[in-house]
Short mmCIF file of C-alpha atoms and ligand atoms in Angstrom, two decimals:
data_model
loop_
_atom_site.label_atom_id
_atom_site.label_comp_id
_atom_site.label_asym_id
_atom_site.label_seq_id
_atom_site.Cartn_x
_atom_site.Cartn_y
_atom_site.Cartn_z
CA MET A 163 0.00 0.00 0.00
CA THR A 164 1.39 3.43 -0.97
CA LYS A 165 2.47 5.37 2.10
CA LEU A 166 0.68 8.63 2.80
CA THR A 167 2.69 11.73 3.63
CA PHE A 168 1.14 14.97 4.71
CA PHE A 169 2.00 18.29 3.17
CA PRO A 170 3.19 20.86 5.71
CA GLU A 171 4.29 23.03 2.74
CA ASN A 172 0.68 23.77 1.96
CA GLN A 173 0.10 25.41 5.28
CA LYS A 174 3.35 27.38 4.86
CA GLN A 175 2.27 28.38 1.38
CA PHE A 176 -1.03 29.70 2.74
CA GLY A 177 0.77 31.83 5.34
CA GLU A 178 3.10 33.38 2.76
CA ILE A 179 0.31 34.20 0.32
CA ALA A 180 -1.97 35.54 3.04
CA LYS A 181 0.81 37.92 4.14
CA GLY A 182 1.31 39.09 0.54
CA LEU A 183 -2.43 39.74 0.15
CA ASN A 184 -2.56 41.93 3.25
CA ILE A 185 -5.27 39.75 4.73
CA GLU A 186 -6.36 40.88 8.20
CA SER A 187 -5.03 38.78 11.07
CA GLU A 188 -8.60 37.91 12.15
CA ILE A 189 -9.21 36.35 8.76
CA ILE A 190 -5.85 34.58 8.72
CA GLN A 191 -6.72 33.09 12.10
CA GLU A 192 -9.97 31.73 10.69
CA LEU A 193 -8.40 30.34 7.53
CA GLU A 194 -5.22 28.79 8.87
CA GLU A 195 -7.08 26.19 10.93
CA PRO A 196 -10.25 24.17 10.29
CA GLN A 197 -13.48 25.61 11.63
CA ARG A 198 -14.23 22.21 13.10
CA LEU A 199 -12.10 19.11 13.57
CA VAL A 200 -13.53 15.95 15.05
CA LYS A 201 -11.94 12.69 16.06
CA PHE A 202 -14.37 9.96 16.97
CA GLN A 203 -14.52 6.30 17.83
CA ILE A 204 -16.15 3.84 15.46
CA PRO A 205 -16.97 0.55 17.21
CA VAL A 206 -17.22 -2.28 14.69
CA GLN A 207 -18.29 -5.83 15.36
CA MET A 208 -15.72 -8.01 13.60
CA ASP A 209 -16.60 -11.33 11.94
CA ASN A 210 -15.07 -13.25 14.86
CA GLY A 211 -17.57 -11.60 17.23
CA GLU A 212 -15.03 -9.23 18.83
CA ASN A 213 -15.76 -5.52 19.08
CA LYS A 214 -12.97 -3.36 17.65
CA ILE A 215 -12.60 0.42 17.98
CA PHE A 216 -11.44 2.34 14.90
CA PHE A 217 -10.67 6.08 14.87
CA GLY A 218 -12.34 8.41 12.39
CA PHE A 219 -11.64 12.05 11.57
CA ARG A 220 -13.51 14.82 9.82
CA SER A 221 -11.98 18.22 9.26
CA GLN A 222 -14.30 21.03 8.16
CA HIS A 223 -11.88 23.69 7.07
CA ASN A 224 -14.08 26.49 5.82
CA ASN A 225 -17.69 26.92 4.68
CA THR A 226 -17.72 30.60 3.74
CA LEU A 227 -18.39 29.79 0.06
CA GLY A 228 -20.76 26.88 0.71
CA PRO A 229 -21.06 23.50 2.45
CA TYR A 230 -17.83 21.62 3.20
CA LYS A 231 -16.82 19.23 0.43
CA GLY A 232 -14.12 16.57 0.44
CA GLY A 233 -13.34 12.87 0.42
CA ILE A 234 -13.05 10.22 3.11
CA ARG A 235 -9.94 8.03 3.00
CA PHE A 236 -9.36 4.65 4.64
CA HIS A 237 -5.66 4.13 5.28
CA PRO A 238 -3.41 3.04 8.18
CA ASP A 239 -1.38 6.31 7.88
CA VAL A 240 -4.39 8.65 8.23
CA SER A 241 -3.61 11.35 10.79
CA GLU A 242 -5.24 14.47 12.14
CA ASP A 243 -2.56 16.72 10.58
CA GLU A 244 -2.95 15.17 7.15
CA ILE A 245 -6.74 15.45 7.19
CA LYS A 246 -6.49 19.09 8.34
CA VAL A 247 -4.15 20.12 5.53
CA LEU A 248 -6.10 18.23 2.89
CA SER A 249 -9.33 19.92 4.00
CA MET A 250 -7.64 23.31 3.54
CA LEU A 251 -6.55 22.31 0.04
CA MET A 252 -10.18 21.48 -0.78
CA THR A 253 -11.23 25.00 0.25
CA TRP A 254 -8.76 26.47 -2.26
CA LYS A 255 -9.63 23.96 -4.99
CA CYS A 256 -13.38 24.65 -4.75
CA SER A 257 -12.79 28.39 -4.59
CA LEU A 258 -10.57 28.38 -7.67
CA ALA A 259 -13.11 26.37 -9.69
CA ASP A 260 -15.83 28.79 -8.55
CA LEU A 261 -17.91 26.05 -6.92
CA PRO A 262 -20.42 26.86 -4.15
CA PHE A 263 -18.47 24.68 -1.71
CA GLY A 264 -15.99 25.02 1.09
CA GLY A 265 -13.35 22.45 2.02
CA GLY A 266 -13.53 19.31 4.12
CA LYS A 267 -11.76 15.97 4.43
CA GLY A 268 -12.20 12.82 6.45
CA GLY A 269 -10.54 9.54 7.13
CA VAL A 270 -10.35 6.38 9.17
CA VAL A 271 -7.14 4.80 10.48
CA VAL A 272 -7.53 1.34 8.96
CA ASP A 273 -6.04 -1.00 6.41
CA PRO A 274 -9.23 -1.84 4.49
CA LYS A 275 -7.51 -4.78 2.77
CA LYS A 276 -7.52 -6.57 6.13
CA LEU A 277 -11.33 -6.28 6.50
CA SER A 278 -14.00 -8.61 5.14
CA LYS A 279 -16.76 -7.06 3.02
CA GLY A 280 -19.16 -7.18 5.99
CA GLU A 281 -16.63 -5.51 8.31
CA LEU A 282 -15.98 -2.81 5.70
CA GLU A 283 -19.71 -2.13 5.41
CA ARG A 284 -20.12 -1.92 9.21
CA LEU A 285 -17.13 0.45 9.41
CA SER A 286 -18.54 2.68 6.64
CA ARG A 287 -21.96 2.85 8.28
CA GLY A 288 -20.30 3.43 11.68
CA TYR A 289 -18.38 6.39 10.24
CA VAL A 290 -21.68 8.01 9.23
CA ARG A 291 -23.26 7.37 12.64
CA GLY A 292 -20.19 8.97 14.26
CA ILE A 293 -20.58 12.28 12.43
CA PHE A 294 -24.26 12.24 11.42
CA PRO A 295 -25.25 15.60 13.00
CA LEU A 296 -22.31 17.33 11.29
CA ILE A 297 -22.90 16.29 7.68
CA GLY A 298 -25.70 16.61 5.12
CA PRO A 299 -26.49 17.95 1.62
CA ASP A 300 -26.21 21.59 2.76
CA VAL A 301 -23.69 21.06 5.55
CA ASP A 302 -20.82 18.78 4.54
CA ILE A 303 -20.82 16.44 1.55
CA PRO A 304 -18.21 13.65 1.65
CA ALA A 305 -16.96 11.66 -1.38
CA PRO A 306 -14.56 8.78 -2.09
CA ASP A 307 -10.81 9.25 -1.67
CA VAL A 308 -7.87 6.88 -1.13
CA ASN A 309 -9.21 3.28 -0.72
CA THR A 310 -12.88 4.29 -0.66
CA ASN A 311 -15.23 3.87 -3.63
CA ALA A 312 -18.78 4.05 -5.00
CA GLN A 313 -19.91 0.98 -3.01
CA ILE A 314 -18.74 2.57 0.25
CA MET A 315 -20.59 5.79 -0.68
CA ALA A 316 -23.74 3.72 -1.34
CA TRP A 317 -23.55 2.25 2.20
CA MET A 318 -22.87 5.67 3.67
CA VAL A 319 -25.72 7.42 1.87
CA ASP A 320 -28.08 4.61 2.86
CA GLU A 321 -27.06 4.93 6.51
CA TYR A 322 -27.44 8.71 6.36
CA SER A 323 -30.91 8.46 4.75
CA LYS A 324 -32.04 5.95 7.40
CA LEU A 325 -30.90 8.17 10.27
CA LYS A 326 -32.47 11.22 8.64
CA CYS A 327 -35.68 9.32 7.79
CA GLU A 328 -35.63 10.73 4.27
CA ASP A 329 -34.05 9.87 0.92
CA SER A 330 -30.88 12.03 0.85
CA PRO A 331 -28.74 11.18 -2.21
CA ALA A 332 -27.18 14.67 -2.20
CA ALA A 333 -25.48 13.94 1.15
CA PHE A 334 -22.59 12.15 -0.63
CA THR A 335 -21.03 12.17 -4.10
CA GLY A 336 -19.09 9.51 -5.97
CA LYS A 337 -22.07 7.15 -5.66
CA PRO A 338 -22.83 4.22 -8.01
CA LEU A 339 -24.68 5.11 -11.22
CA GLU A 340 -27.72 3.13 -10.03
CA ALA A 341 -27.95 5.33 -6.92
CA TRP A 342 -27.73 8.86 -8.29
CA GLY A 343 -24.08 8.58 -9.32
CA LEU A 344 -22.99 10.78 -12.22
CA LYS A 345 -22.23 9.62 -15.74
CA GLY A 346 -18.69 10.77 -16.52
CA ARG A 347 -17.57 11.01 -12.86
CA GLU A 348 -15.06 8.20 -13.28
CA GLU A 349 -13.24 9.90 -16.14
CA ALA A 350 -13.76 13.49 -14.91
CA THR A 351 -10.34 14.12 -13.31
CA GLY A 352 -8.35 12.79 -16.29
CA TYR A 353 -10.68 14.55 -18.72
CA GLY A 354 -10.23 17.85 -16.83
CA GLY A 355 -6.46 17.49 -17.11
CA VAL A 356 -6.79 17.17 -20.87
CA VAL A 357 -8.84 20.39 -20.96
CA ILE A 358 -5.73 22.02 -19.41
CA LEU A 359 -3.47 20.21 -21.90
CA ASP A 360 -5.59 21.62 -24.70
CA ARG A 361 -5.29 25.18 -23.38
CA LEU A 362 -1.50 24.83 -23.03
CA SER A 363 -1.17 23.53 -26.59
CA LYS A 364 -3.22 26.42 -27.95
CA ILE A 365 -1.17 29.00 -26.03
CA PHE A 366 2.19 27.50 -26.99
CA GLY A 367 1.21 26.32 -30.48
CA LEU A 368 1.87 22.64 -29.72
CA GLU A 369 0.71 20.35 -32.48
CA PRO A 370 -0.73 17.17 -30.86
CA LYS A 371 0.86 14.76 -33.40
CA LYS A 372 4.31 16.18 -32.67
CA THR A 373 3.84 16.55 -28.91
CA THR A 374 5.14 13.72 -26.72
CA LEU A 375 3.86 12.86 -23.24
CA ALA A 376 5.12 10.78 -20.30
CA ILE A 377 2.47 9.83 -17.75
CA GLN A 378 3.34 8.49 -14.30
CA GLY A 379 0.46 6.41 -12.90
CA PHE A 380 -1.95 4.36 -14.96
CA GLY A 381 -4.80 4.25 -12.45
CA ASN A 382 -8.06 6.19 -12.67
CA VAL A 383 -6.48 9.59 -13.33
CA GLY A 384 -3.48 8.51 -15.43
CA TYR A 385 -5.49 6.17 -17.64
CA HIS A 386 -8.27 8.67 -18.40
CA PHE A 387 -5.76 11.44 -19.01
CA ALA A 388 -3.95 9.14 -21.47
CA TYR A 389 -7.25 8.09 -23.11
CA PHE A 390 -8.49 11.63 -23.80
CA ALA A 391 -5.04 12.96 -24.79
CA PHE A 392 -4.65 10.05 -27.25
CA LYS A 393 -8.11 10.82 -28.70
CA LYS A 394 -6.92 14.37 -29.36
CA GLY A 395 -3.91 13.00 -31.23
CA PHE A 396 -1.14 13.48 -28.61
CA LYS A 397 1.70 10.98 -28.64
CA ILE A 398 2.03 9.11 -25.35
CA ILE A 399 5.43 7.47 -25.31
CA VAL A 400 5.86 6.53 -21.64
CA ILE A 401 3.52 5.36 -18.89
CA SER A 402 4.24 3.73 -15.56
CA GLU A 403 2.75 2.09 -12.51
CA ILE A 404 4.22 1.56 -9.05
CA GLU A 405 6.40 -1.34 -10.21
CA GLY A 406 7.82 0.46 -13.26
CA GLY A 407 6.87 1.61 -16.72
CA ILE A 408 7.03 1.14 -20.46
CA TYR A 409 8.58 3.23 -23.22
CA VAL A 410 6.97 3.00 -26.66
CA PRO A 411 8.75 5.49 -28.98
CA ASN A 412 6.06 5.36 -31.70
CA GLY A 413 3.30 6.26 -29.24
CA LEU A 414 1.08 3.80 -27.40
CA ASP A 415 -2.66 3.16 -27.48
CA PRO A 416 -4.01 3.59 -23.91
CA GLU A 417 -7.13 1.44 -24.40
CA GLU A 418 -5.16 -1.50 -25.80
CA THR A 419 -2.52 -1.04 -23.10
CA LEU A 420 -5.22 -1.23 -20.41
CA LYS A 421 -6.68 -4.39 -21.96
CA CYS A 422 -3.21 -5.93 -22.08
CA LYS A 423 -2.50 -4.87 -18.47
CA ARG A 424 -5.76 -6.49 -17.33
CA ALA A 425 -4.94 -9.70 -19.17
CA ARG A 426 -1.36 -9.93 -17.83
CA GLY A 427 -1.92 -8.32 -14.44
CA LYS A 428 0.85 -5.72 -15.08
CA ILE A 429 1.85 -3.21 -17.78
CA ALA A 430 5.31 -4.72 -18.27
CA GLY A 431 5.46 -6.01 -21.85
CA CYS A 432 2.29 -4.15 -22.93
CA TYR A 433 3.91 -2.23 -25.79
CA CYS A 434 0.68 -1.59 -27.72
CA VAL A 435 0.79 0.36 -30.97
CA GLY A 436 -2.64 0.34 -32.63
CA SER A 437 -4.27 -2.93 -31.68
CA VAL A 438 -1.01 -4.89 -31.67
CA CYS A 439 0.97 -5.40 -28.48
CA ASP A 440 4.47 -6.67 -29.19
CA ALA A 441 7.85 -6.69 -27.41
CA PHE A 442 9.30 -5.26 -30.64
CA PHE A 443 7.57 -1.86 -30.09
CA GLY A 444 9.04 -0.85 -26.74
CA LYS A 445 11.11 -1.44 -23.66
CA LYS A 446 10.92 -1.35 -19.85
CA ILE A 447 11.64 1.87 -17.99
CA THR A 448 11.87 2.79 -14.29
CA ASN A 449 9.79 5.53 -12.61
CA GLU A 450 12.92 7.65 -12.10
CA GLU A 451 13.81 7.30 -15.80
CA LEU A 452 10.25 8.29 -16.73
CA LEU A 453 10.63 11.60 -14.92
CA GLN A 454 13.81 12.36 -16.86
CA MET A 455 12.58 11.43 -20.35
CA PRO A 456 13.06 14.05 -23.10
CA VAL A 457 9.31 14.50 -23.67
CA ASP A 458 7.39 17.73 -24.21
CA ILE A 459 4.92 17.19 -21.38
CA LEU A 460 5.34 15.29 -18.12
CA VAL A 461 2.19 14.22 -16.27
CA PRO A 462 2.72 12.96 -12.70
CA ALA A 463 -0.61 11.24 -12.00
CA ALA A 464 0.33 8.80 -9.23
CA VAL A 465 1.50 10.06 -5.84
CA GLU A 466 2.83 13.16 -4.06
CA ASN A 467 6.45 14.36 -3.83
CA VAL A 468 7.87 12.68 -6.94
CA ILE A 469 9.58 15.81 -8.28
CA THR A 470 11.95 17.08 -5.60
CA LYS A 471 15.09 19.18 -5.34
CA GLU A 472 17.09 15.99 -5.98
CA ASN A 473 15.70 15.36 -9.45
CA ALA A 474 14.23 18.73 -10.59
CA SER A 475 17.43 19.67 -12.41
CA LYS A 476 17.21 16.45 -14.44
CA ILE A 477 13.67 16.96 -15.75
CA ARG A 478 13.75 17.41 -19.52
CA ALA A 479 10.06 18.08 -20.21
CA LYS A 480 9.07 21.66 -21.03
CA TYR A 481 5.68 21.48 -19.29
CA ILE A 482 4.34 19.58 -16.28
CA ILE A 483 0.66 18.98 -15.57
CA GLU A 484 0.29 18.05 -11.89
CA MET A 485 -2.53 15.51 -11.92
CA ALA A 486 -1.63 13.83 -8.61
CA ASN A 487 -1.98 15.83 -5.40
CA GLY A 488 1.32 17.51 -4.53
CA PRO A 489 3.66 15.74 -7.00
CA VAL A 490 6.03 18.75 -7.28
CA ASN A 491 7.32 20.02 -3.95
CA PRO A 492 8.02 23.76 -3.43
CA GLU A 493 11.84 23.43 -3.56
CA ALA A 494 11.56 21.59 -6.86
CA LEU A 495 9.19 24.23 -8.22
CA SER A 496 11.75 27.01 -7.81
CA ILE A 497 14.38 24.91 -9.62
CA LEU A 498 11.90 24.21 -12.44
CA GLU A 499 11.03 27.89 -12.63
CA LYS A 500 14.68 28.88 -13.06
CA ARG A 501 14.92 26.29 -15.82
CA LYS A 502 11.81 27.79 -17.52
CA ILE A 503 9.79 24.60 -17.09
CA LEU A 504 6.15 25.47 -16.61
CA SER A 505 4.13 23.49 -14.06
CA VAL A 506 0.32 23.60 -13.88
CA PRO A 507 -0.59 23.24 -10.16
CA ASP A 508 -2.65 20.35 -8.82
CA ILE A 509 -5.47 22.52 -7.42
CA LEU A 510 -6.19 23.55 -11.00
CA ALA A 511 -5.09 20.51 -13.05
CA ASN A 512 -6.95 17.84 -11.07
CA ALA A 513 -10.05 19.89 -10.14
CA GLY A 514 -12.18 17.94 -12.68
CA GLY A 515 -13.10 15.42 -9.98
CA VAL A 516 -14.61 17.92 -7.57
CA VAL A 517 -16.30 19.82 -10.41
CA ALA A 518 -18.02 16.56 -11.43
CA SER A 519 -18.93 16.01 -7.77
CA TYR A 520 -20.67 19.38 -7.86
CA PHE A 521 -22.70 18.23 -10.90
CA GLU A 522 -23.56 15.00 -9.08
CA TRP A 523 -24.69 16.97 -6.03
CA LEU A 524 -26.89 19.16 -8.26
CA GLN A 525 -28.48 16.20 -10.03
CA SER A 526 -29.05 14.41 -6.71
CA LYS A 527 -30.71 17.51 -5.25
CA GLU A 528 -32.83 18.18 -8.34
CA LYS A 529 -33.53 14.46 -8.88
CA LYS A 530 -32.88 15.06 -12.58
CA LYS A 531 -30.25 12.92 -14.31
CA TRP A 532 -27.48 14.53 -16.36
CA GLY A 533 -26.20 12.99 -19.61
CA LYS A 534 -22.47 12.41 -20.07
CA GLU A 535 -22.23 15.05 -22.78
CA LYS A 536 -23.59 17.72 -20.46
CA VAL A 537 -21.10 16.64 -17.77
CA LEU A 538 -18.10 16.83 -20.12
CA GLU A 539 -19.26 20.18 -21.54
CA GLY A 540 -19.67 21.55 -18.01
CA LEU A 541 -16.18 20.29 -17.08
CA THR A 542 -14.62 21.92 -20.14
CA ASP A 543 -16.31 25.21 -19.46
CA THR A 544 -15.48 25.32 -15.73
CA LEU A 545 -11.85 24.27 -16.13
CA GLU A 546 -11.19 26.58 -19.07
CA LYS A 547 -12.51 29.51 -17.05
CA ALA A 548 -10.36 28.58 -14.05
CA PHE A 549 -7.28 28.08 -16.22
CA ASN A 550 -7.78 31.41 -18.02
CA LYS A 551 -8.06 33.32 -14.73
CA VAL A 552 -4.87 31.73 -13.41
CA TRP A 553 -3.02 32.25 -16.68
CA GLU A 554 -3.98 35.94 -16.92
CA LEU A 555 -2.96 36.67 -13.35
CA SER A 556 0.35 34.86 -13.74
CA LYS A 557 1.13 36.95 -16.85
CA LYS A 558 -0.05 40.20 -15.28
CA GLU A 559 1.92 39.77 -12.05
CA ASN A 560 4.79 37.80 -13.57
CA ILE A 561 4.35 34.98 -11.04
CA ASN A 562 4.21 31.20 -11.46
CA LEU A 563 0.90 29.41 -12.04
CA ARG A 564 0.85 27.86 -8.58
CA LYS A 565 1.18 31.22 -6.87
CA ALA A 566 -1.46 32.73 -9.17
CA ALA A 567 -3.88 29.86 -8.42
CA TYR A 568 -3.42 30.17 -4.64
CA LEU A 569 -3.71 33.96 -4.78
CA LEU A 570 -7.03 33.77 -6.61
CA ALA A 571 -8.43 31.00 -4.44
CA ILE A 572 -7.39 32.48 -1.08
CA ASN A 573 -8.37 36.01 -2.06
CA LYS A 574 -11.87 34.91 -2.97
CA VAL A 575 -12.44 33.19 0.38
CA ALA A 576 -10.85 36.12 2.24
CA LYS A 577 -13.11 38.63 0.46
CA ALA A 578 -16.25 36.65 1.32
CA THR A 579 -15.03 36.29 4.93
CA ARG A 580 -14.51 40.06 5.11
CA LYS A 581 -18.12 40.62 4.03
CA LYS A 582 -19.35 38.09 6.58
CA TYR A 583 -17.54 39.93 9.38
CA ALA A 584 -18.50 43.37 8.07
CA ILE A 585 -22.14 42.28 8.30
CA ARG A 586 -21.52 41.14 11.84
CA GLY A 587 -19.71 44.42 12.44
CA ILE A 588 -16.44 42.83 13.55
CA ILE A 589 -14.10 44.32 10.91
P1 NAD B 193 -5.29 5.02 -8.47
O1 NAD B 193 -5.08 4.25 -7.21
O2 NAD B 193 -6.41 4.66 -9.37
O3 NAD B 193 -3.94 4.93 -9.36
C1 NAD B 193 -2.69 5.25 -8.84
C2 NAD B 193 -1.63 4.85 -9.88
O4 NAD B 193 -0.37 5.30 -9.40
C3 NAD B 193 -1.50 3.35 -10.11
O5 NAD B 193 -1.21 3.16 -11.47
C4 NAD B 193 -0.29 2.98 -9.26
O6 NAD B 193 0.40 1.83 -9.77
C5 NAD B 193 0.56 4.21 -9.43
N1 NAD B 193 1.52 4.40 -8.33
C6 NAD B 193 1.30 4.29 -7.00
N2 NAD B 193 2.43 4.55 -6.32
C7 NAD B 193 3.37 4.88 -7.23
C8 NAD B 193 4.72 5.24 -7.15
N3 NAD B 193 5.35 5.33 -5.96
N4 NAD B 193 5.37 5.51 -8.33
C9 NAD B 193 4.75 5.42 -9.51
N5 NAD B 193 3.47 5.07 -9.64
C10 NAD B 193 2.80 4.79 -8.52
O7 NAD B 193 -5.36 6.56 -8.01
P2 NAD B 193 -6.00 7.77 -8.83
O8 NAD B 193 -7.41 7.92 -8.43
O9 NAD B 193 -5.64 7.64 -10.27
O10 NAD B 193 -5.23 9.00 -8.17
C11 NAD B 193 -3.92 9.36 -8.59
C12 NAD B 193 -3.54 10.70 -7.96
O11 NAD B 193 -4.48 11.70 -8.36
C13 NAD B 193 -3.54 10.73 -6.43
O12 NAD B 193 -2.54 11.65 -6.02
C14 NAD B 193 -4.91 11.31 -6.09
O13 NAD B 193 -4.92 11.93 -4.82
C15 NAD B 193 -5.05 12.33 -7.21
N6 NAD B 193 -6.43 12.72 -7.50
C16 NAD B 193 -7.36 11.80 -7.87
C17 NAD B 193 -8.65 12.21 -8.18
C18 NAD B 193 -9.69 11.22 -8.66
O14 NAD B 193 -10.78 11.67 -9.05
N7 NAD B 193 -9.42 9.94 -8.69
C19 NAD B 193 -9.01 13.57 -8.07
C20 NAD B 193 -8.03 14.49 -7.68
C21 NAD B 193 -6.74 14.05 -7.41
#
């Protein structure tokens, strides 16, 4: 299981930007910590009859722009600090995408692979019972995150609806299609990244056929990014998974590669050009080699902290699209900047997932199903607008895209907070 690390840099980043924006200390105080942070016990009856106590967390960072929104992760490394920082990141991500949501995050300290299906269901329902009065469609709307999925959301929404004594599909997002899930949710994050790729290619005059990509991670995000980029004609020459990657100089077909991976249980040897997968077309590559490939665009779509001060000087791509959360650390970013390598920050590049969650929340509230086309159109529109705002500010102020994205996101929440206090007559 991939280890989780928490991102203290994000809190530091907030402090620096808040200072630069001349935000009042009262507002900084409100924004630098969650408005509410709960740790609670979840008693679960195990299959052997024993009662076991698990610990759950929910951090509600800020709801100035709307109800808290953010995933619930099940992982043995879950900690209060990590959940706090991730909930703050959700506030900025929702603000930047102009969604009527604030930021939240939750988690349970557990290795879900060690639980039976029944134990997992009892844990999921127990989580909801533990925080029931603090969540709801207009209060705090959780979603899947690391090691949680549509089935877990279905149990959670059912538990919530039972406790509430009313059908409440808008209390959670990331649900199964049969239970008010959204068509297009699965591919939304990867699709959103390709909207950004499209904007970059227009700005820099990149011709898809001649533009090469290396993608780290071939899970939900990496695969869908590869799929939509390939459909637009981009040439994907490297992809990888945790155990290593493949290099296919003529450009690989993501759909065929996925089929091959499913058949073999790994991507090693899946050198698929068109519908033919043959050892002749490619070779094995390590994750470290992937990061240093002479491609035009590098897409880290796996885990955090993969581009660091140790390897930033060896990156040969001209552009980076941060699809994972926190793949480029701040020290690496300043090295990349000096080397004129442009990096699109995670809170913008991977916002497609939360934008789709917003659409799912709307359709669950309105009880009116959205078609996939409408979802993808909405994603394109929302992400293009967010990208354009960030791009314009970065040009105007001559700052990097990450700083521009944080400035916009934090400023918007700070402005709304100022109004809230002005009404109350505090500031
Ligand atoms: P996933 O579990 O479906 O896939 C993860 C992929 O990364 C797998 O291919 C795995 O083999 C690979 N991987 C894991 N550890 C690695 C390592 N050390 N080196 C190289 N590859 C490694 O996860 P996902 O849903 O695709 O999420 C990927 C990233 O995107 C995560 O950082 C996640 O937080 C972020 N993200 C996901 C979504 C979403 O909607 N799924 C939304 C926003 C952000």
